[in-house]
Amino acid sequence: MNGPACPGCGSERTVKNGHLKSSKQRFLCRVCQRQFVLEPLKHPIDPATKQLVDKLLVERLSLRGICRAVGVSRSWLARYLKQQTQAVQQQVEMVPAKKVRTNHS
């Protein structure tokens, strides 16, 4: 039951868990239940790239232009924008409304 180390928790309690469409072996961590592939084709976007995307969004570049300039896919950018929008909505909902004073004389 000892396979490759889990990238999430570092445990070696991993087992084979099927294959991807590209015939790569998929593994399952028995500790944190994360599924992973040893050498994934897709790599996570680093925080510096995300900061650059944020700056380019503020500059009002087109979404396709941002994808070309930074080297990310349009589907990744769409998911990132959705995450950012949801995060802002949650922050707005958490801010308590100010009480309005009325002058009753």
Short mmCIF file of N, CA, C and O in Angstrom, two decimals:
data_model
loop_
_atom_site.label_atom_id
_atom_site.label_comp_id
_atom_site.label_asym_id
_atom_site.label_seq_id
_atom_site.Cartn_x
_atom_site.Cartn_y
_atom_site.Cartn_z
N MET A 1 0.82 -1.19 0.00
CA MET A 1 0.00 0.00 0.00
C MET A 1 0.86 1.26 0.00
O MET A 1 0.36 2.35 0.10
N ASN A 2 2.15 1.12 -0.10
CA ASN A 2 3.04 2.28 -0.17
C ASN A 2 3.29 2.64 -1.61
O ASN A 2 3.92 1.89 -2.36
N GLY A 3 2.79 3.80 -2.02
CA GLY A 3 3.00 4.29 -3.37
C GLY A 3 3.80 5.58 -3.31
O GLY A 3 4.49 5.84 -2.34
N PRO A 4 3.66 6.40 -4.34
CA PRO A 4 4.37 7.68 -4.33
C PRO A 4 3.80 8.61 -3.26
O PRO A 4 2.65 8.46 -2.83
N ALA A 5 4.59 9.56 -2.82
CA ALA A 5 4.15 10.49 -1.78
C ALA A 5 3.06 11.42 -2.30
O ALA A 5 3.11 11.87 -3.44
N CYS A 6 2.08 11.67 -1.46
CA CYS A 6 0.96 12.55 -1.80
C CYS A 6 1.46 14.00 -1.86
O CYS A 6 2.14 14.46 -0.94
N PRO A 7 1.13 14.75 -2.92
CA PRO A 7 1.56 16.15 -2.98
C PRO A 7 0.84 17.03 -1.97
O PRO A 7 1.30 18.12 -1.66
N GLY A 8 -0.30 16.57 -1.45
CA GLY A 8 -1.06 17.36 -0.48
C GLY A 8 -0.54 17.26 0.92
O GLY A 8 -0.25 18.25 1.58
N CYS A 9 -0.41 16.01 1.42
CA CYS A 9 -0.03 15.84 2.83
C CYS A 9 1.33 15.16 3.01
O CYS A 9 1.84 15.09 4.11
N GLY A 10 1.91 14.63 1.93
CA GLY A 10 3.22 14.01 2.02
C GLY A 10 3.20 12.56 2.44
O GLY A 10 4.25 11.92 2.53
N SER A 11 2.03 12.01 2.70
CA SER A 11 1.93 10.62 3.13
C SER A 11 2.27 9.67 1.99
O SER A 11 2.04 9.96 0.82
N GLU A 12 2.82 8.52 2.34
CA GLU A 12 3.12 7.50 1.33
C GLU A 12 2.06 6.41 1.33
O GLU A 12 2.22 5.40 0.66
N ARG A 13 0.98 6.62 2.08
CA ARG A 13 -0.13 5.67 2.09
C ARG A 13 -1.05 5.95 0.90
O ARG A 13 -2.16 6.46 1.05
N THR A 14 -0.56 5.67 -0.29
CA THR A 14 -1.31 5.91 -1.52
C THR A 14 -1.52 4.61 -2.26
O THR A 14 -0.73 3.67 -2.12
N VAL A 15 -2.61 4.56 -3.02
CA VAL A 15 -2.93 3.37 -3.81
C VAL A 15 -3.28 3.81 -5.23
O VAL A 15 -3.68 4.95 -5.46
N LYS A 16 -3.13 2.88 -6.17
CA LYS A 16 -3.53 3.15 -7.54
C LYS A 16 -5.04 3.33 -7.57
O LYS A 16 -5.78 2.64 -6.87
N ASN A 17 -5.48 4.28 -8.42
CA ASN A 17 -6.90 4.59 -8.46
C ASN A 17 -7.35 4.90 -9.88
O ASN A 17 -7.86 5.96 -10.18
N GLY A 18 -7.14 3.96 -10.78
CA GLY A 18 -7.58 4.12 -12.16
C GLY A 18 -6.60 4.88 -13.02
O GLY A 18 -5.44 5.10 -12.65
N HIS A 19 -7.07 5.27 -14.20
CA HIS A 19 -6.24 5.97 -15.17
C HIS A 19 -7.01 7.18 -15.72
O HIS A 19 -8.23 7.19 -15.74
N LEU A 20 -6.26 8.16 -16.18
CA LEU A 20 -6.84 9.29 -16.89
C LEU A 20 -7.14 8.89 -18.32
O LEU A 20 -6.71 7.82 -18.78
N LYS A 21 -7.82 9.75 -19.07
CA LYS A 21 -8.08 9.48 -20.49
C LYS A 21 -6.78 9.36 -21.26
O LYS A 21 -6.71 8.65 -22.26
N SER A 22 -5.76 10.05 -20.78
CA SER A 22 -4.46 10.02 -21.45
C SER A 22 -3.64 8.80 -21.02
O SER A 22 -2.46 8.72 -21.32
N SER A 23 -4.27 7.87 -20.33
CA SER A 23 -3.68 6.61 -19.85
C SER A 23 -2.63 6.79 -18.75
O SER A 23 -1.86 5.88 -18.49
N LYS A 24 -2.60 7.95 -18.12
CA LYS A 24 -1.69 8.15 -16.97
C LYS A 24 -2.31 7.53 -15.73
O LYS A 24 -3.52 7.58 -15.53
N GLN A 25 -1.45 6.95 -14.91
CA GLN A 25 -1.90 6.32 -13.66
C GLN A 25 -2.35 7.38 -12.66
O GLN A 25 -1.66 8.36 -12.43
N ARG A 26 -3.51 7.17 -12.06
CA ARG A 26 -4.03 8.07 -11.03
C ARG A 26 -3.87 7.37 -9.68
O ARG A 26 -4.03 6.16 -9.57
N PHE A 27 -3.55 8.16 -8.65
CA PHE A 27 -3.35 7.63 -7.30
C PHE A 27 -4.33 8.30 -6.34
O PHE A 27 -4.79 9.41 -6.57
N LEU A 28 -4.61 7.61 -5.23
CA LEU A 28 -5.48 8.11 -4.17
C LEU A 28 -4.71 8.05 -2.86
O LEU A 28 -4.15 7.01 -2.52
N CYS A 29 -4.71 9.15 -2.13
CA CYS A 29 -4.07 9.19 -0.81
C CYS A 29 -5.08 8.67 0.21
O CYS A 29 -6.20 9.17 0.29
N ARG A 30 -4.68 7.68 1.01
CA ARG A 30 -5.56 7.12 2.02
C ARG A 30 -5.70 8.02 3.25
O ARG A 30 -6.61 7.85 4.04
N VAL A 31 -4.80 9.00 3.39
CA VAL A 31 -4.83 9.88 4.55
C VAL A 31 -5.76 11.08 4.29
O VAL A 31 -6.70 11.32 5.03
N CYS A 32 -5.51 11.81 3.20
CA CYS A 32 -6.30 13.03 2.94
C CYS A 32 -7.32 12.87 1.81
O CYS A 32 -8.03 13.82 1.49
N GLN A 33 -7.38 11.70 1.20
CA GLN A 33 -8.33 11.38 0.14
C GLN A 33 -8.11 12.18 -1.14
O GLN A 33 -9.00 12.27 -1.99
N ARG A 34 -6.94 12.76 -1.32
CA ARG A 34 -6.65 13.52 -2.52
C ARG A 34 -6.32 12.57 -3.65
O ARG A 34 -5.61 11.58 -3.46
N GLN A 35 -6.79 12.88 -4.86
CA GLN A 35 -6.42 12.12 -6.04
C GLN A 35 -5.36 12.92 -6.79
O GLN A 35 -5.46 14.14 -6.89
N PHE A 36 -4.37 12.23 -7.34
CA PHE A 36 -3.31 12.95 -8.04
C PHE A 36 -2.66 12.06 -9.08
O PHE A 36 -2.83 10.85 -9.10
N VAL A 37 -1.91 12.70 -9.98
CA VAL A 37 -1.13 12.04 -11.03
C VAL A 37 0.32 12.45 -10.79
O VAL A 37 0.60 13.58 -10.38
N LEU A 38 1.25 11.55 -11.05
CA LEU A 38 2.66 11.84 -10.75
C LEU A 38 3.21 13.02 -11.55
O LEU A 38 3.81 13.92 -10.99
N GLU A 39 3.05 13.03 -12.85
CA GLU A 39 3.58 14.12 -13.66
C GLU A 39 2.42 14.75 -14.43
O GLU A 39 2.21 14.45 -15.61
N PRO A 40 1.67 15.65 -13.80
CA PRO A 40 0.50 16.22 -14.46
C PRO A 40 0.89 17.13 -15.62
O PRO A 40 1.96 17.76 -15.60
N LEU A 41 0.04 17.16 -16.64
CA LEU A 41 0.28 18.04 -17.77
C LEU A 41 -0.05 19.48 -17.42
O LEU A 41 0.59 20.41 -17.90
N LYS A 42 -1.06 19.65 -16.58
CA LYS A 42 -1.45 21.00 -16.16
C LYS A 42 -0.71 21.35 -14.87
O LYS A 42 -0.65 20.55 -13.96
N HIS A 43 -0.18 22.55 -14.83
CA HIS A 43 0.55 23.00 -13.65
C HIS A 43 -0.21 24.14 -13.00
O HIS A 43 -0.80 24.97 -13.69
N PRO A 44 -0.17 24.23 -11.69
CA PRO A 44 -0.89 25.33 -11.02
C PRO A 44 -0.29 26.68 -11.38
O PRO A 44 0.90 26.81 -11.64
N ILE A 45 -1.15 27.68 -11.40
CA ILE A 45 -0.71 29.05 -11.72
C ILE A 45 -0.12 29.66 -10.45
O ILE A 45 -0.73 29.64 -9.39
N ASP A 46 1.08 30.21 -10.57
CA ASP A 46 1.75 30.74 -9.39
C ASP A 46 1.14 32.09 -8.97
O ASP A 46 0.50 32.77 -9.76
N PRO A 47 1.32 32.46 -7.70
CA PRO A 47 0.72 33.70 -7.18
C PRO A 47 1.19 34.95 -7.92
O PRO A 47 0.41 35.90 -8.06
N ALA A 48 2.43 34.98 -8.41
CA ALA A 48 2.91 36.16 -9.13
C ALA A 48 2.12 36.35 -10.42
O ALA A 48 1.79 37.50 -10.80
N THR A 49 1.79 35.27 -11.10
CA THR A 49 1.00 35.36 -12.32
C THR A 49 -0.41 35.84 -12.01
O THR A 49 -0.97 36.66 -12.74
N LYS A 50 -0.97 35.37 -10.90
CA LYS A 50 -2.31 35.82 -10.50
C LYS A 50 -2.31 37.32 -10.19
O LYS A 50 -3.25 38.02 -10.54
N GLN A 51 -1.24 37.81 -9.55
CA GLN A 51 -1.14 39.24 -9.27
C GLN A 51 -1.07 40.04 -10.57
O GLN A 51 -1.67 41.10 -10.69
N LEU A 52 -0.32 39.52 -11.54
CA LEU A 52 -0.21 40.19 -12.84
C LEU A 52 -1.58 40.23 -13.52
O LEU A 52 -1.97 41.25 -14.08
N VAL A 53 -2.32 39.13 -13.46
CA VAL A 53 -3.66 39.09 -14.04
C VAL A 53 -4.55 40.14 -13.37
O VAL A 53 -5.29 40.86 -14.04
N ASP A 54 -4.47 40.24 -12.04
CA ASP A 54 -5.26 41.23 -11.32
C ASP A 54 -4.93 42.65 -11.80
O ASP A 54 -5.82 43.47 -12.01
N LYS A 55 -3.64 42.95 -11.97
CA LYS A 55 -3.23 44.28 -12.43
C LYS A 55 -3.74 44.56 -13.84
O LYS A 55 -4.20 45.66 -14.14
N LEU A 56 -3.67 43.55 -14.71
CA LEU A 56 -4.13 43.73 -16.09
C LEU A 56 -5.65 43.88 -16.14
O LEU A 56 -6.17 44.61 -17.00
N LEU A 57 -6.37 43.24 -15.24
CA LEU A 57 -7.82 43.42 -15.18
C LEU A 57 -8.18 44.84 -14.78
O LEU A 57 -9.11 45.44 -15.32
N VAL A 58 -7.40 45.41 -13.84
CA VAL A 58 -7.65 46.79 -13.42
C VAL A 58 -7.38 47.75 -14.58
O VAL A 58 -8.06 48.76 -14.73
N GLU A 59 -6.41 47.40 -15.42
CA GLU A 59 -6.08 48.24 -16.58
C GLU A 59 -7.08 48.09 -17.72
O GLU A 59 -6.95 48.71 -18.76
N ARG A 60 -8.07 47.21 -17.53
CA ARG A 60 -9.16 46.99 -18.47
C ARG A 60 -8.70 46.44 -19.82
O ARG A 60 -9.24 46.79 -20.86
N LEU A 61 -7.70 45.56 -19.80
CA LEU A 61 -7.32 44.86 -21.01
C LEU A 61 -8.40 43.83 -21.33
O LEU A 61 -9.12 43.39 -20.45
N SER A 62 -8.48 43.44 -22.58
CA SER A 62 -9.45 42.41 -22.94
C SER A 62 -9.03 41.08 -22.33
O SER A 62 -7.85 40.84 -22.05
N LEU A 63 -10.01 40.22 -22.10
CA LEU A 63 -9.72 38.93 -21.49
C LEU A 63 -8.80 38.10 -22.39
O LEU A 63 -7.88 37.45 -21.91
N ARG A 64 -9.05 38.12 -23.68
CA ARG A 64 -8.17 37.39 -24.60
C ARG A 64 -6.76 37.97 -24.60
O ARG A 64 -5.78 37.24 -24.69
N GLY A 65 -6.66 39.28 -24.48
CA GLY A 65 -5.36 39.92 -24.43
C GLY A 65 -4.59 39.52 -23.18
O GLY A 65 -3.37 39.27 -23.23
N ILE A 66 -5.29 39.43 -22.07
CA ILE A 66 -4.65 38.99 -20.82
C ILE A 66 -4.16 37.56 -20.98
O ILE A 66 -3.04 37.23 -20.57
N CYS A 67 -4.99 36.70 -21.57
CA CYS A 67 -4.58 35.30 -21.77
C CYS A 67 -3.32 35.20 -22.63
O CYS A 67 -2.41 34.44 -22.31
N ARG A 68 -3.28 35.99 -23.69
CA ARG A 68 -2.09 35.96 -24.57
C ARG A 68 -0.87 36.51 -23.86
O ARG A 68 0.23 35.95 -23.94
N ALA A 69 -1.02 37.62 -23.12
CA ALA A 69 0.12 38.27 -22.48
C ALA A 69 0.69 37.43 -21.34
O ALA A 69 1.91 37.38 -21.15
N VAL A 70 -0.18 36.78 -20.58
CA VAL A 70 0.27 36.06 -19.38
C VAL A 70 0.54 34.59 -19.68
O VAL A 70 1.34 33.96 -18.99
N GLY A 71 -0.14 34.05 -20.68
CA GLY A 71 0.07 32.64 -21.01
C GLY A 71 -0.83 31.70 -20.25
O GLY A 71 -0.42 30.60 -19.88
N VAL A 72 -2.07 32.13 -19.98
CA VAL A 72 -3.04 31.26 -19.32
C VAL A 72 -4.19 31.00 -20.29
O VAL A 72 -4.38 31.73 -21.26
N SER A 73 -4.94 29.95 -20.02
CA SER A 73 -6.06 29.62 -20.90
C SER A 73 -7.27 30.49 -20.56
O SER A 73 -7.40 31.00 -19.45
N ARG A 74 -8.18 30.61 -21.54
CA ARG A 74 -9.39 31.39 -21.29
C ARG A 74 -10.27 30.71 -20.26
O ARG A 74 -10.92 31.37 -19.46
N SER A 75 -10.29 29.38 -20.26
CA SER A 75 -11.11 28.67 -19.27
C SER A 75 -10.57 28.89 -17.86
O SER A 75 -11.34 29.07 -16.92
N TRP A 76 -9.23 28.91 -17.71
CA TRP A 76 -8.66 29.19 -16.38
C TRP A 76 -9.04 30.61 -15.95
O TRP A 76 -9.43 30.84 -14.80
N LEU A 77 -8.92 31.58 -16.87
CA LEU A 77 -9.22 32.97 -16.54
C LEU A 77 -10.69 33.12 -16.15
O LEU A 77 -11.02 33.83 -15.20
N ALA A 78 -11.58 32.42 -16.84
CA ALA A 78 -13.01 32.48 -16.50
C ALA A 78 -13.25 31.93 -15.10
O ALA A 78 -14.00 32.53 -14.31
N ARG A 79 -12.63 30.79 -14.77
CA ARG A 79 -12.78 30.22 -13.43
C ARG A 79 -12.20 31.15 -12.37
O ARG A 79 -12.78 31.35 -11.30
N TYR A 80 -11.06 31.76 -12.66
CA TYR A 80 -10.41 32.68 -11.72
C TYR A 80 -11.30 33.90 -11.47
O TYR A 80 -11.48 34.32 -10.33
N LEU A 81 -11.88 34.47 -12.53
CA LEU A 81 -12.76 35.61 -12.38
C LEU A 81 -13.99 35.25 -11.54
O LEU A 81 -14.44 36.04 -10.71
N LYS A 82 -14.52 34.06 -11.75
CA LYS A 82 -15.70 33.62 -10.99
C LYS A 82 -15.34 33.49 -9.50
O LYS A 82 -16.09 33.93 -8.64
N GLN A 83 -14.16 32.92 -9.21
CA GLN A 83 -13.71 32.79 -7.82
C GLN A 83 -13.54 34.16 -7.17
O GLN A 83 -13.96 34.38 -6.03
N GLN A 84 -12.92 35.08 -7.90
CA GLN A 84 -12.68 36.42 -7.36
C GLN A 84 -14.01 37.14 -7.11
O GLN A 84 -14.18 37.81 -6.11
N THR A 85 -14.95 37.00 -8.03
CA THR A 85 -16.26 37.64 -7.88
C THR A 85 -16.99 37.10 -6.67
O THR A 85 -17.57 37.85 -5.89
N GLN A 86 -16.95 35.79 -6.48
CA GLN A 86 -17.61 35.18 -5.33
C GLN A 86 -16.96 35.63 -4.03
O GLN A 86 -17.65 35.87 -3.04
N ALA A 87 -15.65 35.77 -4.02
CA ALA A 87 -14.94 36.22 -2.82
C ALA A 87 -15.35 37.64 -2.46
O ALA A 87 -15.57 37.97 -1.28
N VAL A 88 -15.48 38.51 -3.46
CA VAL A 88 -15.88 39.89 -3.21
C VAL A 88 -17.32 39.94 -2.71
O VAL A 88 -17.63 40.68 -1.78
N GLN A 89 -18.20 39.12 -3.28
CA GLN A 89 -19.59 39.09 -2.84
C GLN A 89 -19.70 38.65 -1.38
O GLN A 89 -20.49 39.19 -0.62
N GLN A 90 -18.88 37.67 -0.99
CA GLN A 90 -18.91 37.22 0.40
C GLN A 90 -18.43 38.32 1.34
O GLN A 90 -18.95 38.49 2.43
N GLN A 91 -17.42 39.07 0.93
CA GLN A 91 -16.92 40.16 1.75
C GLN A 91 -17.97 41.25 1.91
O GLN A 91 -18.15 41.81 2.98
N VAL A 92 -18.70 41.54 0.83
CA VAL A 92 -19.73 42.58 0.88
C VAL A 92 -20.86 42.14 1.79
O VAL A 92 -21.40 42.94 2.56
N GLU A 93 -21.24 40.87 1.75
CA GLU A 93 -22.31 40.37 2.60
C GLU A 93 -21.93 40.38 4.07
O GLU A 93 -22.79 40.49 4.93
N MET A 94 -20.64 40.28 4.37
CA MET A 94 -20.20 40.23 5.76
C MET A 94 -20.14 41.60 6.42
O MET A 94 -20.14 41.71 7.63
N VAL A 95 -20.09 42.67 5.63
CA VAL A 95 -20.01 44.02 6.18
C VAL A 95 -21.37 44.38 6.74
O VAL A 95 -22.37 44.36 6.02
N PRO A 96 -21.45 44.72 8.03
CA PRO A 96 -22.76 45.06 8.61
C PRO A 96 -23.26 46.40 8.07
O PRO A 96 -22.48 47.32 7.82
N ALA A 97 -24.56 46.50 7.91
CA ALA A 97 -25.15 47.74 7.43
C ALA A 97 -25.12 48.78 8.54
O ALA A 97 -25.29 48.46 9.72
N LYS A 98 -24.90 50.03 8.16
CA LYS A 98 -24.88 51.11 9.14
C LYS A 98 -26.30 51.43 9.56
O LYS A 98 -27.23 51.41 8.77
N LYS A 99 -26.47 51.73 10.82
CA LYS A 99 -27.77 52.13 11.31
C LYS A 99 -28.00 53.59 10.95
O LYS A 99 -27.13 54.44 11.11
N VAL A 100 -29.18 53.84 10.47
CA VAL A 100 -29.54 55.21 10.07
C VAL A 100 -30.26 55.86 11.24
O VAL A 100 -31.22 55.32 11.78
N ARG A 101 -29.79 57.02 11.63
CA ARG A 101 -30.41 57.76 12.72
C ARG A 101 -31.57 58.59 12.17
O ARG A 101 -31.44 59.25 11.15
N THR A 102 -32.63 58.53 12.85
CA THR A 102 -33.76 59.38 12.48
C THR A 102 -34.02 60.35 13.62
O THR A 102 -33.92 60.00 14.80
N ASN A 103 -34.38 61.55 13.28
CA ASN A 103 -34.61 62.58 14.28
C ASN A 103 -36.11 62.70 14.51
O ASN A 103 -36.82 63.28 13.71
N HIS A 104 -36.57 62.11 15.60
CA HIS A 104 -37.98 62.19 15.95
C HIS A 104 -38.17 63.28 17.01
O HIS A 104 -37.84 63.09 18.17
N SER A 105 -38.69 64.40 16.63
CA SER A 105 -38.88 65.49 17.59
C SER A 105 -40.32 65.68 17.93
O SER A 105 -41.22 65.55 17.24
#
